[in-house]
Short mmCIF file of C-alpha atoms in Angstrom, two decimals:
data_model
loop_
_atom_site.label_atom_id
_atom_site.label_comp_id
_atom_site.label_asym_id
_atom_site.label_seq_id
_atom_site.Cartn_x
_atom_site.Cartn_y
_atom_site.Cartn_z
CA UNK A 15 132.68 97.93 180.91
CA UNK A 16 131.72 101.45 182.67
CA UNK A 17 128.89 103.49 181.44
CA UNK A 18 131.33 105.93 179.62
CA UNK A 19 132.81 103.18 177.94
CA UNK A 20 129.73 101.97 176.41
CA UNK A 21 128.32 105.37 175.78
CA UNK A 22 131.70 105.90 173.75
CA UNK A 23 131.08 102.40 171.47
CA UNK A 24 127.41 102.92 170.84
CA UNK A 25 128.33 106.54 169.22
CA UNK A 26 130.83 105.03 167.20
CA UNK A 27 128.41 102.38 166.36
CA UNK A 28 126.07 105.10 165.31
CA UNK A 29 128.20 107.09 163.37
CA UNK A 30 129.71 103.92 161.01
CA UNK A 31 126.10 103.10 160.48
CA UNK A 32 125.75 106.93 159.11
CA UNK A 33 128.94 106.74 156.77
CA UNK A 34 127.04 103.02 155.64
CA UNK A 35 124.31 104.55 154.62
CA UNK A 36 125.80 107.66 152.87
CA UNK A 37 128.13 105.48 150.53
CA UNK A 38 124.73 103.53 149.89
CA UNK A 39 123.22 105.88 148.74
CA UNK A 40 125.93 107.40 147.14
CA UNK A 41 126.19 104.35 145.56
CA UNK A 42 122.17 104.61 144.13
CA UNK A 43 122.71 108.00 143.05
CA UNK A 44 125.39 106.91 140.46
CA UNK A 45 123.56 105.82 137.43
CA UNK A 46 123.20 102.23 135.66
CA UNK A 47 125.55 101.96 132.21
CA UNK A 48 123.26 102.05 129.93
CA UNK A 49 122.53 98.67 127.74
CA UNK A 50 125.01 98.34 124.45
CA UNK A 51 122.22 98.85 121.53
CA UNK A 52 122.79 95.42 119.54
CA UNK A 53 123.19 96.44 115.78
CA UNK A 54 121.29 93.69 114.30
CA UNK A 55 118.10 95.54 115.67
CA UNK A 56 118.48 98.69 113.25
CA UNK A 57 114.58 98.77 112.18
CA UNK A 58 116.16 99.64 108.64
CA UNK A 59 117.51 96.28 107.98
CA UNK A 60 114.62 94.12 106.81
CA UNK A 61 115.57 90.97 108.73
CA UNK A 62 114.91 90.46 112.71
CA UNK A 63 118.31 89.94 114.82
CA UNK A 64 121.59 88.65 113.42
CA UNK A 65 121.09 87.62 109.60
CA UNK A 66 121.31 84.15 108.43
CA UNK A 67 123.43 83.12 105.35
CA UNK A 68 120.26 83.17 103.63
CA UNK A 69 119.13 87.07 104.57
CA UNK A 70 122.79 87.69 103.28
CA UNK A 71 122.48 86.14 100.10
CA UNK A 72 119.38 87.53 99.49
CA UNK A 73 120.56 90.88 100.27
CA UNK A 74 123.42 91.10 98.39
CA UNK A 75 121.27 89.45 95.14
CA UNK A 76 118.92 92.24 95.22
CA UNK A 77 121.72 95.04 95.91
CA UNK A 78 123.71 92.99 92.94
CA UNK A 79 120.77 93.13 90.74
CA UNK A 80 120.96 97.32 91.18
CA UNK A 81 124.41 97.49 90.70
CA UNK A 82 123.98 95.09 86.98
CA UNK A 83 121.03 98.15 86.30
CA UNK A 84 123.49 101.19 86.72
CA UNK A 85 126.36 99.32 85.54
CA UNK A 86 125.06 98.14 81.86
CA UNK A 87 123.07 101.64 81.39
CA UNK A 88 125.14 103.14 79.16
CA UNK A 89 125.68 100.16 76.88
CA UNK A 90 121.47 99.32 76.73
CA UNK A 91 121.25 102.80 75.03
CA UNK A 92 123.84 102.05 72.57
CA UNK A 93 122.33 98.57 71.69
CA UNK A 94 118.65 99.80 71.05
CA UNK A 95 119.57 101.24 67.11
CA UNK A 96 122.16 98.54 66.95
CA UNK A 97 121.78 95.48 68.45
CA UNK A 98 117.96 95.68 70.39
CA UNK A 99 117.72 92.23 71.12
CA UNK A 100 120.71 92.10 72.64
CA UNK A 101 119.72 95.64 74.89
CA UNK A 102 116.22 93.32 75.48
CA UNK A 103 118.05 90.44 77.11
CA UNK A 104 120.20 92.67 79.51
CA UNK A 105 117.03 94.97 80.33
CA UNK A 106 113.97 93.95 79.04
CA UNK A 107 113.15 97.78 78.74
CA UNK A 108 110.33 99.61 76.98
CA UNK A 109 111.92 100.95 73.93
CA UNK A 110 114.47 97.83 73.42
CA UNK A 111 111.36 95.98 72.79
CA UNK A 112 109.54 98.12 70.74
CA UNK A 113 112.95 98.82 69.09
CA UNK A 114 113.85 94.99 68.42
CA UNK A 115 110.27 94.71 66.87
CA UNK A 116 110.38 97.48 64.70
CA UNK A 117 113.57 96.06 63.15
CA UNK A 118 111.66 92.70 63.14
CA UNK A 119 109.24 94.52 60.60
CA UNK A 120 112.26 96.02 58.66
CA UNK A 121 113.35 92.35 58.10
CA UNK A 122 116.12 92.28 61.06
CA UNK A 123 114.82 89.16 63.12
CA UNK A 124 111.57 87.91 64.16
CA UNK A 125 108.48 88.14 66.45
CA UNK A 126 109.18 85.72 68.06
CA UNK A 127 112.70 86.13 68.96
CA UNK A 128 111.99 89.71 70.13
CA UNK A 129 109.22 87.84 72.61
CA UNK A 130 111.77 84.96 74.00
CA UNK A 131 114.44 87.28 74.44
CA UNK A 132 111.88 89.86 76.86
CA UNK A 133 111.46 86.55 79.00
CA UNK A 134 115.15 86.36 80.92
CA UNK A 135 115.19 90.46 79.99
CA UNK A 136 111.98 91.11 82.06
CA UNK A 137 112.01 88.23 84.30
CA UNK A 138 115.15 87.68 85.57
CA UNK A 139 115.70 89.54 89.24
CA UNK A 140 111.89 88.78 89.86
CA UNK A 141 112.33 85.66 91.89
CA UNK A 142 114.54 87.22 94.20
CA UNK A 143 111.86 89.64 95.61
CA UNK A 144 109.32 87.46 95.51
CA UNK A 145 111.97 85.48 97.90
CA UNK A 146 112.74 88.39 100.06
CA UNK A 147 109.01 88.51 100.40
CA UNK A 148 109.36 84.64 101.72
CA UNK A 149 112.24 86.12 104.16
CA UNK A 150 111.53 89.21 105.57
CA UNK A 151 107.80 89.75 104.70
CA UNK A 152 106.35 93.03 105.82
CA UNK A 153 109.07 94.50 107.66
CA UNK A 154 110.47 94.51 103.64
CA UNK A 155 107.54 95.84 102.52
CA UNK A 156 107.86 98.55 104.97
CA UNK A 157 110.89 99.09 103.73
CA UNK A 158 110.10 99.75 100.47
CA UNK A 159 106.74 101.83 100.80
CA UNK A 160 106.89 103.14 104.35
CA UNK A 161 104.85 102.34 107.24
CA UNK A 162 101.62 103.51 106.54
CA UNK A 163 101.03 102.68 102.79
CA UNK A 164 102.29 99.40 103.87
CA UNK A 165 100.01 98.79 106.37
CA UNK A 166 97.54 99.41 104.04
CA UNK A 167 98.68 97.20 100.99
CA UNK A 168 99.20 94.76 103.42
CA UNK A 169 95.83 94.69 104.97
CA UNK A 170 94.53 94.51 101.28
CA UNK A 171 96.56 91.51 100.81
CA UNK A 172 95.45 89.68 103.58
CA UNK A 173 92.11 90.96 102.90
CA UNK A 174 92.08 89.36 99.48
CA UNK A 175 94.65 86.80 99.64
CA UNK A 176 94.86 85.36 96.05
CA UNK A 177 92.00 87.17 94.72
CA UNK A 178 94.63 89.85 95.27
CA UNK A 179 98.44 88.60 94.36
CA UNK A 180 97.37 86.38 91.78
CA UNK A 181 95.59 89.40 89.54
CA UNK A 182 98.41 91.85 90.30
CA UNK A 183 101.33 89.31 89.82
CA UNK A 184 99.57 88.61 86.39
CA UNK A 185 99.55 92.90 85.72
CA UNK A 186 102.41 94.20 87.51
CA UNK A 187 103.99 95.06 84.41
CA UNK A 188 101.00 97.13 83.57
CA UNK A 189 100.83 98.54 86.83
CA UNK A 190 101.95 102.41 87.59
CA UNK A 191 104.28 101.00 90.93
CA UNK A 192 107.28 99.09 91.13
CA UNK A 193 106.58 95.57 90.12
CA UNK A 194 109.15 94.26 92.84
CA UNK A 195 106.41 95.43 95.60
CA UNK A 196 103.68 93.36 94.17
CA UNK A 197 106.63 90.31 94.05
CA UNK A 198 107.28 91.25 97.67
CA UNK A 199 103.81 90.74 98.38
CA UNK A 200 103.13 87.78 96.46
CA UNK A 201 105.82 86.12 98.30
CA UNK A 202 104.72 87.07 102.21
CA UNK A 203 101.07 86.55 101.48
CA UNK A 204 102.49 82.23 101.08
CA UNK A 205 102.06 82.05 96.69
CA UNK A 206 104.37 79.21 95.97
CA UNK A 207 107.10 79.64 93.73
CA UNK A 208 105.44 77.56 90.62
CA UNK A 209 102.71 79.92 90.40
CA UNK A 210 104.16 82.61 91.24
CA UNK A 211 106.48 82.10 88.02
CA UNK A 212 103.95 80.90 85.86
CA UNK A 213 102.21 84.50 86.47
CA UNK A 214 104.74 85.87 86.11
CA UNK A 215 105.83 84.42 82.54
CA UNK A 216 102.50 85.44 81.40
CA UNK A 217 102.11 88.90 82.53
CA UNK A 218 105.89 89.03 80.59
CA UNK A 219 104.73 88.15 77.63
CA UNK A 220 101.41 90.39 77.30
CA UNK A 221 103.37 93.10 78.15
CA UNK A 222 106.22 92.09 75.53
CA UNK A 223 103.16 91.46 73.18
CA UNK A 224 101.64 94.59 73.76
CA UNK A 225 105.21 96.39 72.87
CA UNK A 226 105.96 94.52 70.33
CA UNK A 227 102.50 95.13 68.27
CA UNK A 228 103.31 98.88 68.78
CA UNK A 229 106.71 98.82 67.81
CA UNK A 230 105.95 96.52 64.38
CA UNK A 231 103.18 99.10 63.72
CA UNK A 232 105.91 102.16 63.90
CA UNK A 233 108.34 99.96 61.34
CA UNK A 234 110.66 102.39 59.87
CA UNK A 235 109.57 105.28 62.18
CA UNK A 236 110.72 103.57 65.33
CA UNK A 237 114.26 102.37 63.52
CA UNK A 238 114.87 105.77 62.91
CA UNK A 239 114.33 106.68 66.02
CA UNK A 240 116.42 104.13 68.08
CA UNK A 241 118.84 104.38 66.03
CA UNK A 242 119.34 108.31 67.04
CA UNK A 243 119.40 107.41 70.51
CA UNK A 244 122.32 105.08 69.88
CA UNK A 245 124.30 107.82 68.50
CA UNK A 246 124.04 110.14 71.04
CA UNK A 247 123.55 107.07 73.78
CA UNK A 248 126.64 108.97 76.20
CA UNK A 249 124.06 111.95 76.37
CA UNK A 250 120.86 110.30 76.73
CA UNK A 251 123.07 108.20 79.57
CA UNK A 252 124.21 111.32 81.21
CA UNK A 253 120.38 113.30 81.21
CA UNK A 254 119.36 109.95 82.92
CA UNK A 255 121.91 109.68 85.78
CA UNK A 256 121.22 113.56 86.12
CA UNK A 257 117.87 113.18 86.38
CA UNK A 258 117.99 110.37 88.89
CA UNK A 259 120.52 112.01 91.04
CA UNK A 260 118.36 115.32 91.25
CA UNK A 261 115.02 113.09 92.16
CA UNK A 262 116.95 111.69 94.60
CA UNK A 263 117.73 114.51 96.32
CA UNK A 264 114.95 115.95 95.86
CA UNK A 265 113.24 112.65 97.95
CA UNK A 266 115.78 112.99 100.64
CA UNK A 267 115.08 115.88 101.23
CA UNK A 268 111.33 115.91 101.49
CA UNK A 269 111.77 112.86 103.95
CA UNK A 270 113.97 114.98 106.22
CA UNK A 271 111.19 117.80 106.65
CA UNK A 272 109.33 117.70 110.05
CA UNK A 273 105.42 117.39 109.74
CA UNK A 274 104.89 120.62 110.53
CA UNK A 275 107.12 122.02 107.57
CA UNK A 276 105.18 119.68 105.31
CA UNK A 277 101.81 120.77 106.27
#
């Protein structure tokens, strides 16, 4: 081969290795696809990766168990100057038990049917937190309280352990909070399921104790009384639902501000 000749395949040589290298880095310059996000990792959903039939179950008992709430509203504030015993059962609520007692005093039952009935009426959706609590355990709890406040109730907890759970299981109906995040707690911090319902039965039945004295005390008073609320039950139904709808708003909207709007 003559000099020109190789001078001639050496600069094409060169200049393929040039167009190489531009479509490489042509080829860097183009970014990476991003990752697809998996949607069992939504920090919102209290379990961690894709639920098991249990986390579904449990879910859809505690979302069940609000639906039941809304759902037999209007027919609990009928049944307290009617049938309060039968309002108890469904609810367990304040003024069905005072009610049911009252009429106990008026000679309409007993004592100690308006006790038995607050058992399944105060008790019965408490197992399942106390079970998500098994589940899920503080990522719940965040849930339900937000981070900070949970970090704190939780550090308290493990602080404490049963010094803590056992106490506030025992007064959670007492307590100004939710008594589902002291069951929530009760069940991550390991209480077993016997004594967590044993507490829990006796908490239920100070509380109904304490309700009841009041509401054999008021007698006629308190008949009277429940009794008006039946009759105009669609309007005390509709001032609730009003009320609830306008706090709820009202929450939203406060958790949409930035910090700086807040301060």
């Amino acid at each position: 081969m003559s000099v020109p000749e190789m001078e001639s395949a050496q600069a094409a040589d060169s200049t393929q290795a040039e167009d190489s290298a531009q479509a490489g880095d042509g080829a860097a310059a183009v970014p990476a696809a991003p990752p697809k996000a998996d949607p069992w990792s939504d920090p919102r959903l209290p379990w961690y990766g894709k639920p098991q039939a249990v986390d579904i179950l449990c879910w859809a008992a505690i979302v069940a168990s609000g639906v039941y709430y809304w759902a037999t509203l209007p027919l609990r504030v009928s049944l307290i100057g009617t049938h309060p015993v039968v309002a108890e059962l469904m609810n367990g609520s304040i003024e069905s038990i005072i009610s049911a007692a009252a009429f106990a005093r008026v000679g309409n039952g007993t004592l100690a049917v308006v006790l038995l009935a607050a058992i399944p009426g105060l008790m019965k959706f408490d197992i399942l937190y106390w079970w998500a609590g098994r589940l899920w355990g503080e990522r719940f709890i965040k849930a339900l309280l937000g981070g900070q406040r949970a970090d704190k109730h939780m550090a308290r907890a493990q602080r404490a352990g049963r010094k803590f759970t056992w106490p506030a299981v025992l007064v959670s109906s007492f307590l100004p909070i939710p008594r589902a995040i002291i069951f929530v707690l009760a069940g991550w911090s390991g209480m077993r399921l016997v004594t967590f319902l044993v507490l829990d039965l006796i908490g239920v039945l100070l509380w109904a104790g304490l309700l009841a004295g009041l509401g054999y005390t008021l007698g006629h008073n308190a008949v009277v009384a429940a009794k008006t609320i039946s009759h105009y039950s669609w309007w005390v139904t509709i001032g609730i639902l009003v009320l609830t709808v306008l706090l709820f708003v009202r929450s939203q909207r406060q958790a949409r501000r930035s910090p700086g709007e807040t301060g």
